[in-house]
Amino acid sequence: PVQSPVASLVVSTDFMPDLDTLHQELSHLVVAPVLTPGAWCALAPLFGNHFLPCSSIPGIVPGGLQSLPVPEPRSEFRCHGGYTQGHMRCLADLFRCWYVIQQATSRGLPHPLALGYPDDPHCELAYLCSLIADVPAAWSQAVLSAIQHPPDWPPVHVPNISSAPTAAEQAVEHMLLSRLGWRNLPDGSSVSVVDLSVKAATSLQLGHVRAERMLRHIKFVELALGTREPAAVSAGYKRLQSCMCCVWRQLKWDNFFKEVYWRLILNGLPTAQRMHHTTSQCLCDSICPGQQHHFWDCPIAQAVVQVVARELSSTWCSRTPGVCPVQQQHIWLMHPPPGPRHLHAKAWMVVCLSAINAMDCGRKTANDLCRQLRMQPTAVVIPVAPAVATPQQRSITSFFHPALGPAAQQQQQQPAQQQLNRQQHMAQTGQPHVGLRQQPAAVVPVAPPAGQRRITALLHPAALSEAEQQQLLQRQQNREH
């Protein structure tokens, strides 16, 4: 008997990147039922065997892909082990090579495949031990028990293998592949690697997506029914699945009108509640509205429901005074309302899809109006101090100001005449004018300029004399003539 090499192993943590990626993808393969080690272990594949554990890659549980360390080049012409890689195909070849290299190392003999370097046997032995580390102890004992029989044992040379596997090796490989696969598919069945199809592989990859979608469907049914009773929710969920199959497979209508309903079921519409906009408001002043608000509670959605209810006659819908015959579950779950006659299922689906699309249009319009109201600037009144008129502005103002009448001219010219009298008195006497206020002197009316008279005629015709008015009237008549 030969001592098992499992006790003294040198585990290598180097592996091929592509092989590691493949291992990560296939590490979830499940074996059922558990294989019992036996004589077939000697013919089991060494590389690519998913039943072998992978201790050389940290963090990987047993049952993954067996890893092959990458040889580390020590110089341009030398490799750190790996000379026997082309001489091994099954576990029996691995243990035969390990025995030959161990004997060469213990006796100080050169490497049987690479002569000239004394340390080559030691490097090759470390490489083989790293591979044996991935083989379970029970498998190793089964392999040694199967190959330790004369005249093939003990081996003297490294085994020479053929390019194609033998019939016995192919039988073992097929046996392993037929027992390798996945359990617990959506329909409760299992699938093997041999019988794996694209549909089954896609279903396995989208398992977490399918679970999340089911949770959102159940939440949608609970909102539509207004209850969480298991029996009602289960019946509503089955009704929803049936409606979705009929809408997408049997209802001949543009998918544009179906997409809104599909996104509503998954809560995939960009509502404020879903986008976590806690400060957003609807046009009806609702804070952080979600799918329940936009597609049922909002006055816009209720207006759509009232239109649908008004168009339903008593022949198709039973009516109760003060109660809307169309409820939330009738629209969301596409369940026709009860009545003397039963509505056609596909016709009611078209009505529900149209109502949901109308509610979505109302949601978008309400959001646009709210956005426009937020963007309107607030009018701010800034007090402006009166500007001081310049001499040029006063001249222009006096030119365009309407001409005043004789009485108004006298009142306007009185202060100026008084100032002129004071200046004349001081010039004659040398003393300021004191005493009683003198009576204002008679002011001779001054005829306004021609330009000012024309502006006065346009703005204030009554301020002209009778002769001027007659002349202006005659001029207008001549112009009209």
Coordinates of C-alpha atoms in Angstrom, one line a residue:
P1 CA 0.0 0.0 0.0
V2 CA 1.2 3.5 -0.8
Q3 CA 0.6 6.3 1.6
S4 CA -2.0 8.7 0.4
P5 CA -0.5 12.0 -0.8
V6 CA -3.4 14.0 0.8
A7 CA -1.6 14.4 4.1
S8 CA 1.3 16.4 2.6
L9 CA 0.0 18.9 0.1
V10 CA 1.2 22.2 -1.3
V11 CA -1.9 24.2 -2.3
S12 CA -1.4 26.7 -5.0
T13 CA -3.6 29.8 -5.3
D14 CA -2.7 30.6 -8.9
F15 CA -5.3 29.7 -11.5
M16 CA -6.2 30.7 -15.1
P17 CA -8.4 33.8 -15.3
D18 CA -10.7 32.2 -17.9
L19 CA -11.1 29.1 -15.8
D20 CA -11.9 31.2 -12.7
T21 CA -14.6 33.0 -14.6
L22 CA -16.1 29.7 -15.8
H23 CA -15.9 28.4 -12.2
Q24 CA -17.8 31.4 -11.0
E25 CA -20.6 30.8 -13.5
L26 CA -20.9 27.1 -12.9
S27 CA -20.4 27.2 -9.1
H28 CA -24.2 26.9 -8.6
L29 CA -24.5 23.6 -10.2
V30 CA -26.2 21.1 -7.9
V31 CA -25.6 17.3 -7.9
A32 CA -28.5 15.1 -7.2
P33 CA -28.4 12.5 -5.8
V34 CA -25.0 12.4 -4.1
L35 CA -22.5 10.1 -5.8
T36 CA -20.8 7.3 -3.9
P37 CA -17.1 7.1 -4.5
G38 CA -16.0 3.8 -6.2
A39 CA -13.9 2.3 -8.9
W40 CA -15.3 4.8 -11.5
C41 CA -13.4 7.6 -9.7
A42 CA -10.2 6.4 -11.4
L43 CA -11.7 7.2 -14.8
A44 CA -13.3 10.5 -13.8
P45 CA -12.1 13.5 -15.8
L46 CA -9.4 15.5 -14.1
F47 CA -9.9 18.9 -15.8
G48 CA -13.4 20.4 -16.0
N49 CA -14.9 18.0 -13.5
H50 CA -17.7 19.9 -11.7
F51 CA -18.0 17.3 -9.0
L52 CA -14.5 18.0 -7.7
P53 CA -14.3 20.7 -4.9
C54 CA -12.0 23.7 -5.5
S55 CA -9.9 24.3 -2.4
S56 CA -7.2 26.2 -4.4
I57 CA -9.7 29.2 -4.9
P58 CA -10.5 30.8 -1.6
G59 CA -14.2 31.4 -0.8
I60 CA -15.5 28.7 -3.1
V61 CA -17.6 25.9 -1.6
P62 CA -17.0 22.3 -2.6
G63 CA -18.8 21.2 -5.8
G64 CA -17.3 23.8 -8.1
L65 CA -15.0 23.5 -11.0
Q66 CA -11.6 21.9 -10.5
S67 CA -8.9 24.5 -11.0
L68 CA -5.6 24.3 -12.8
P69 CA -2.8 26.4 -11.5
V70 CA -0.9 28.5 -14.1
P71 CA 2.8 27.5 -14.2
E72 CA 5.0 30.3 -13.1
P73 CA 8.0 30.9 -15.5
R74 CA 11.3 31.1 -13.6
S75 CA 13.2 32.2 -16.6
E76 CA 12.7 32.6 -20.4
F77 CA 13.2 28.9 -21.0
R78 CA 12.0 27.3 -17.8
C79 CA 8.6 26.6 -16.1
H80 CA 7.7 25.9 -12.5
G81 CA 6.1 22.5 -13.0
G82 CA 3.4 21.5 -15.5
Y83 CA 5.5 19.1 -17.6
T84 CA 3.1 16.3 -16.9
Q85 CA -0.1 18.2 -17.9
G86 CA -0.2 16.6 -21.3
H87 CA 0.1 13.1 -19.8
M88 CA -3.0 13.3 -17.6
R89 CA -6.7 13.1 -18.5
C90 CA -8.3 11.2 -15.6
L91 CA -7.6 10.9 -11.9
A92 CA -5.8 7.6 -12.3
D93 CA -3.2 9.4 -14.6
L94 CA -2.8 12.1 -11.9
F95 CA -1.9 9.6 -9.2
R96 CA 0.4 7.6 -11.5
C97 CA 2.3 10.8 -12.4
W98 CA 2.5 11.8 -8.8
Y99 CA 4.0 8.4 -7.8
V100 CA 6.6 8.5 -10.6
I101 CA 7.7 12.1 -9.7
Q102 CA 7.7 11.3 -6.0
Q103 CA 10.1 8.4 -6.5
A104 CA 12.4 10.5 -8.7
T105 CA 12.5 13.2 -6.0
S106 CA 13.2 10.8 -3.1
R107 CA 16.0 9.1 -5.1
G108 CA 17.5 12.3 -6.4
L109 CA 16.8 11.3 -10.0
P110 CA 16.3 13.9 -12.8
H111 CA 12.8 14.8 -14.1
P112 CA 11.7 12.1 -16.6
L113 CA 10.3 14.7 -19.0
A114 CA 12.7 17.6 -18.4
L115 CA 16.4 16.7 -18.1
G116 CA 19.1 19.0 -17.0
Y117 CA 17.6 20.9 -14.0
P118 CA 18.0 19.3 -10.6
D119 CA 15.0 21.2 -9.0
D120 CA 12.6 20.2 -11.8
P121 CA 11.2 17.1 -9.9
H122 CA 10.5 19.2 -6.8
C123 CA 8.6 21.8 -8.8
E124 CA 6.7 19.1 -10.6
L125 CA 5.8 17.4 -7.4
A126 CA 4.5 20.7 -5.9
Y127 CA 2.4 21.2 -9.0
L128 CA 0.8 17.7 -8.8
C129 CA 0.2 18.1 -5.1
S130 CA -1.8 21.3 -5.8
L131 CA -4.0 19.3 -8.1
I132 CA -4.5 16.4 -5.7
A133 CA -5.6 19.0 -3.1
D134 CA -8.7 19.5 -5.1
V135 CA -9.6 15.8 -4.9
P136 CA -11.7 14.7 -1.9
A137 CA -10.1 12.2 0.4
A138 CA -12.8 9.6 -0.3
W139 CA -12.2 10.0 -4.0
S140 CA -8.4 9.6 -3.5
Q141 CA -8.8 6.4 -1.6
A142 CA -11.1 5.1 -4.2
V143 CA -8.7 5.9 -7.0
L144 CA -5.7 4.3 -5.2
S145 CA -7.8 1.2 -4.4
A146 CA -8.7 0.9 -8.1
I147 CA -5.2 1.3 -9.5
Q148 CA -3.0 -0.5 -7.0
H149 CA -3.1 -3.8 -8.7
P150 CA -0.2 -5.6 -10.5
P151 CA 1.1 -5.5 -13.2
D152 CA 0.1 -1.8 -13.6
W153 CA 1.3 -0.9 -10.2
P154 CA 3.7 0.5 -9.2
P155 CA 4.2 2.6 -12.4
V156 CA 7.7 3.2 -13.7
H157 CA 7.1 5.8 -16.4
V158 CA 4.8 8.7 -16.8
P159 CA 1.7 7.4 -18.6
N160 CA 1.2 8.1 -22.3
I161 CA -2.4 8.9 -23.1
S162 CA -4.2 8.8 -26.4
S163 CA -5.6 11.9 -28.1
A164 CA -9.2 10.7 -27.6
P165 CA -10.7 9.3 -24.4
T166 CA -11.3 5.6 -24.1
A167 CA -14.8 4.1 -24.2
A168 CA -14.7 3.5 -20.4
E169 CA -13.7 7.2 -19.8
Q170 CA -16.5 8.4 -22.0
A171 CA -19.0 6.2 -20.1
V172 CA -18.0 7.7 -16.8
E173 CA -18.1 11.3 -18.2
H174 CA -21.6 10.7 -19.6
M175 CA -22.7 9.3 -16.2
L176 CA -21.4 12.4 -14.5
L177 CA -23.0 14.8 -16.9
S178 CA -26.4 13.1 -16.7
R179 CA -26.4 13.5 -12.9
L180 CA -25.4 17.2 -13.1
G181 CA -28.0 19.9 -13.3
W182 CA -30.3 22.3 -11.5
R183 CA -33.2 21.8 -9.2
N184 CA -36.4 23.8 -8.4
L185 CA -37.2 25.3 -11.7
P186 CA -40.3 27.6 -11.8
D187 CA -42.6 24.6 -12.5
G188 CA -40.9 22.6 -9.8
S189 CA -39.0 20.3 -12.1
S190 CA -35.2 19.7 -12.5
V191 CA -33.1 19.9 -15.6
S192 CA -29.7 18.2 -16.3
V193 CA -26.8 19.6 -18.3
V194 CA -27.4 17.1 -21.1
D195 CA -31.1 18.3 -21.5
L196 CA -30.5 22.0 -20.8
S197 CA -32.2 24.2 -23.4
V198 CA -32.0 28.0 -24.0
K199 CA -35.4 28.5 -22.5
A200 CA -34.5 26.6 -19.3
A201 CA -31.2 28.4 -19.0
T202 CA -32.9 31.8 -19.4
S203 CA -35.4 30.9 -16.8
L204 CA -32.6 29.9 -14.4
Q205 CA -30.7 33.2 -14.9
L206 CA -33.8 35.4 -14.4
G207 CA -35.0 33.7 -11.2
H208 CA -34.4 36.7 -9.0
V209 CA -36.1 39.0 -11.6
R210 CA -39.1 36.6 -11.7
A211 CA -39.4 36.7 -7.8
E212 CA -39.3 40.5 -7.7
R213 CA -41.9 40.8 -10.5
M214 CA -44.2 38.4 -8.6
L215 CA -43.9 40.6 -5.4
R216 CA -44.8 43.7 -7.4
H217 CA -47.8 41.9 -9.0
I218 CA -49.1 40.9 -5.5
K219 CA -48.7 44.5 -4.3
F220 CA -50.7 45.7 -7.3
V221 CA -53.5 43.2 -6.6
E222 CA -53.6 44.3 -3.0
L223 CA -54.0 48.0 -4.0
A224 CA -56.7 47.1 -6.6
L225 CA -58.7 45.0 -4.1
G226 CA -58.1 47.2 -1.1
T227 CA -57.4 44.1 1.1
R228 CA -54.6 41.7 2.0
E229 CA -56.7 38.7 2.6
P230 CA -54.8 35.7 1.2
A231 CA -57.7 34.0 -0.6
A232 CA -58.8 37.3 -2.3
V233 CA -55.2 38.2 -3.2
S234 CA -54.5 34.7 -4.6
A235 CA -57.7 34.9 -6.8
G236 CA -56.8 38.4 -7.9
Y237 CA -53.2 37.4 -8.8
K238 CA -54.5 34.5 -11.0
R239 CA -56.9 36.9 -12.6
L240 CA -54.1 39.4 -13.3
Q241 CA -51.9 36.7 -14.9
S242 CA -54.8 35.6 -17.1
C243 CA -55.4 39.2 -18.2
M244 CA -51.8 39.8 -19.0
C245 CA -51.6 36.7 -21.2
C246 CA -54.8 37.7 -23.0
V247 CA -53.7 41.3 -23.5
W248 CA -50.2 40.5 -24.9
R249 CA -51.1 37.4 -26.9
Q250 CA -54.7 37.6 -28.0
L251 CA -55.7 41.3 -28.0
K252 CA -54.9 42.7 -31.5
W253 CA -54.0 46.3 -30.6
D254 CA -51.0 48.5 -30.7
N255 CA -48.5 47.7 -27.9
F256 CA -48.1 51.4 -27.3
F257 CA -51.5 51.4 -25.4
K258 CA -50.5 48.2 -23.6
E259 CA -47.2 49.4 -22.3
V260 CA -48.7 51.9 -19.8
Y261 CA -50.7 49.1 -18.2
W262 CA -47.7 46.8 -18.0
R263 CA -45.6 49.6 -16.3
L264 CA -48.5 50.3 -14.0
I265 CA -48.6 46.7 -12.8
L266 CA -44.8 46.8 -12.0
N267 CA -45.0 50.3 -10.5
G268 CA -42.6 51.4 -13.2
L269 CA -44.1 54.8 -14.0
P270 CA -42.2 57.9 -13.0
T271 CA -44.4 59.0 -10.1
A272 CA -43.2 61.2 -7.3
Q273 CA -43.6 58.4 -4.8
R274 CA -41.5 56.0 -6.8
M275 CA -38.9 58.6 -7.6
H276 CA -38.7 59.6 -3.8
H277 CA -39.7 63.2 -4.5
T278 CA -41.2 63.8 -1.1
T279 CA -41.9 67.5 -1.7
S280 CA -43.6 67.1 -5.1
Q281 CA -47.3 68.0 -5.3
C282 CA -50.0 67.1 -7.7
L283 CA -52.3 69.7 -9.3
C284 CA -54.8 68.8 -6.6
D285 CA -52.3 69.6 -3.8
S286 CA -51.7 66.0 -3.0
I287 CA -48.2 65.5 -1.5
C288 CA -45.8 62.9 -3.1
P289 CA -48.5 61.2 -5.3
G290 CA -48.0 57.6 -6.4
Q291 CA -49.7 55.1 -8.7
Q292 CA -52.7 54.8 -6.3
H293 CA -53.3 58.6 -6.5
H294 CA -52.7 59.2 -10.3
F295 CA -54.7 56.2 -11.4
W296 CA -57.6 56.3 -9.0
D297 CA -57.7 58.8 -6.2
C298 CA -56.9 62.0 -8.2
P299 CA -59.8 64.0 -9.4
I300 CA -58.4 63.7 -12.9
A301 CA -58.6 59.9 -12.7
Q302 CA -62.1 60.1 -11.1
A303 CA -63.2 62.2 -14.1
V304 CA -62.2 59.4 -16.4
V305 CA -64.0 56.8 -14.2
Q306 CA -67.2 58.9 -14.3
V307 CA -67.0 59.0 -18.1
V308 CA -66.7 55.2 -18.3
A309 CA -69.6 54.8 -15.7
R310 CA -71.8 57.2 -17.6
E311 CA -71.4 55.4 -20.9
L312 CA -72.3 52.0 -19.3
S313 CA -76.0 51.4 -19.7
S314 CA -78.1 49.5 -17.2
T315 CA -78.2 46.6 -19.5
W316 CA -74.5 45.9 -18.9
C317 CA -74.1 47.3 -15.4
S318 CA -76.1 47.2 -12.3
R319 CA -76.5 50.6 -10.6
T320 CA -77.0 51.5 -7.0
P321 CA -78.1 55.1 -6.1
G322 CA -75.1 57.1 -4.8
V323 CA -72.5 54.4 -5.6
C324 CA -70.3 54.4 -8.7
P325 CA -70.8 51.2 -10.6
V326 CA -67.1 51.1 -11.7
Q327 CA -64.7 50.2 -8.9
Q328 CA -60.9 50.1 -8.8
Q329 CA -60.6 46.4 -9.3
H330 CA -62.8 46.6 -12.4
I331 CA -60.3 48.9 -14.1
W332 CA -57.0 47.7 -12.6
L333 CA -57.8 43.9 -12.9
M334 CA -59.9 44.3 -16.0
H335 CA -62.8 42.5 -14.3
P336 CA -66.1 43.6 -15.9
P337 CA -68.6 45.1 -13.5
P338 CA -71.6 42.9 -12.6
G339 CA -74.9 43.4 -14.6
P340 CA -77.8 41.8 -16.2
R341 CA -75.7 40.9 -19.2
H342 CA -72.0 40.0 -19.1
L343 CA -69.7 42.3 -21.0
H344 CA -67.3 40.8 -23.5
A345 CA -63.9 40.3 -21.9
K346 CA -61.8 41.7 -24.7
A347 CA -64.1 44.6 -25.2
W348 CA -63.8 45.5 -21.5
M349 CA -60.0 45.1 -21.8
V350 CA -60.0 47.8 -24.5
V351 CA -62.1 50.1 -22.3
C352 CA -59.7 49.6 -19.3
L353 CA -56.6 50.2 -21.4
S354 CA -58.1 53.3 -22.8
A355 CA -59.1 54.6 -19.4
I356 CA -55.6 53.9 -18.0
N357 CA -54.0 55.7 -20.9
A358 CA -56.3 58.7 -20.4
M359 CA -55.3 58.8 -16.7
D360 CA -51.7 58.7 -17.7
C361 CA -52.2 61.6 -20.1
G362 CA -53.9 63.5 -17.3
R363 CA -50.9 62.7 -15.0
K364 CA -48.5 64.1 -17.5
T365 CA -50.6 67.2 -18.2
A366 CA -50.9 67.9 -14.4
N367 CA -47.2 67.5 -14.0
D368 CA -46.5 70.0 -16.8
L369 CA -48.9 72.5 -15.3
C370 CA -47.3 72.2 -11.9
R371 CA -43.9 72.7 -13.5
Q372 CA -45.0 75.8 -15.3
L373 CA -46.5 77.2 -12.1
R374 CA -43.3 76.7 -10.2
M375 CA -41.3 78.3 -13.0
Q376 CA -43.4 81.5 -13.1
P377 CA -41.5 84.4 -11.5
T378 CA -43.1 86.3 -8.6
A379 CA -43.9 89.9 -9.4
V380 CA -41.9 92.2 -7.1
V381 CA -42.8 96.0 -7.0
I382 CA -39.7 98.1 -6.5
P383 CA -40.4 101.7 -5.5
V384 CA -38.8 104.2 -7.9
A385 CA -37.9 107.7 -6.8
P386 CA -39.2 110.5 -9.1
A387 CA -36.6 111.7 -11.5
V388 CA -35.5 115.3 -11.5
A389 CA -36.4 116.9 -14.8
T390 CA -33.6 118.5 -16.8
P391 CA -34.0 121.9 -18.5
Q392 CA -34.3 120.1 -21.9
Q393 CA -37.1 117.9 -20.5
R394 CA -38.9 120.9 -19.1
S395 CA -38.8 122.6 -22.4
I396 CA -40.2 119.6 -24.2
T397 CA -42.9 119.2 -21.5
S398 CA -43.9 122.9 -21.8
F399 CA -44.0 122.6 -25.6
F400 CA -46.3 119.6 -25.6
H401 CA -48.4 120.7 -22.6
P402 CA -51.9 121.9 -23.6
A403 CA -52.2 125.7 -23.8
L404 CA -54.1 127.2 -20.9
G405 CA -56.9 129.7 -21.1
P406 CA -56.6 133.4 -20.2
A407 CA -57.7 133.0 -16.6
A408 CA -55.3 130.1 -16.0
Q409 CA -52.5 132.0 -17.6
Q410 CA -53.1 135.0 -15.3
Q411 CA -52.9 132.7 -12.2
Q412 CA -49.8 131.0 -13.5
Q413 CA -48.0 134.3 -14.2
Q414 CA -48.9 136.0 -10.8
P415 CA -45.9 134.7 -8.9
A416 CA -43.5 135.7 -11.6
Q417 CA -45.0 139.2 -11.8
Q418 CA -44.7 139.6 -8.0
Q419 CA -41.0 138.5 -8.1
L420 CA -40.4 141.1 -10.9
N421 CA -42.0 143.9 -8.8
R422 CA -39.8 143.1 -5.8
Q423 CA -36.7 143.2 -8.0
Q424 CA -37.7 146.6 -9.4
H425 CA -38.4 148.1 -5.9
M426 CA -35.0 147.0 -4.6
A427 CA -33.3 148.5 -7.6
Q428 CA -35.0 151.9 -7.0
T429 CA -34.9 152.2 -3.2
G430 CA -32.2 149.8 -2.2
Q431 CA -34.5 148.3 0.4
P432 CA -36.4 145.1 0.3
H433 CA -40.1 145.5 -0.4
V434 CA -42.1 145.3 2.9
G435 CA -45.5 146.1 3.9
L436 CA -48.8 145.1 2.6
R437 CA -49.0 142.8 -0.3
Q438 CA -49.5 144.8 -3.4
Q439 CA -52.3 144.1 -5.7
P440 CA -51.3 142.2 -8.7
A441 CA -51.0 144.3 -11.8
A442 CA -53.1 143.6 -14.8
V443 CA -51.5 141.0 -17.0
V444 CA -51.9 141.3 -20.7
P445 CA -52.5 137.9 -22.2
V446 CA -49.8 136.7 -24.5
A447 CA -50.7 134.8 -27.6
P448 CA -49.3 131.3 -27.6
P449 CA -47.0 130.2 -30.4
A450 CA -48.4 128.7 -33.5
G451 CA -47.2 125.2 -32.7
Q452 CA -48.7 125.3 -29.3
R453 CA -52.0 126.5 -30.7
R454 CA -52.1 123.5 -33.1
I455 CA -51.5 121.0 -30.2
T456 CA -54.1 122.9 -28.2
A457 CA -56.6 122.6 -31.0
L458 CA -56.0 118.9 -31.1
L459 CA -56.3 118.2 -27.4
H460 CA -58.5 121.0 -26.1
P461 CA -60.7 122.6 -28.9
A462 CA -62.9 124.4 -26.4
A463 CA -60.0 126.6 -25.3
L464 CA -59.9 128.4 -28.8
S465 CA -61.8 131.6 -29.6
E466 CA -65.0 131.5 -31.7
A467 CA -63.1 132.7 -34.8
E468 CA -60.4 130.1 -34.4
Q469 CA -63.0 127.4 -33.9
Q470 CA -64.9 128.5 -37.0
Q471 CA -61.6 128.5 -38.9
L472 CA -60.7 125.0 -37.6
L473 CA -64.1 123.7 -38.5
Q474 CA -63.8 125.1 -42.0
R475 CA -60.4 123.6 -42.4
Q476 CA -61.7 120.1 -41.4
Q477 CA -64.6 120.3 -43.8
N478 CA -62.3 121.3 -46.6
R479 CA -60.0 118.4 -45.8
E480 CA -63.0 116.0 -45.8
H481 CA -64.3 117.4 -49.0

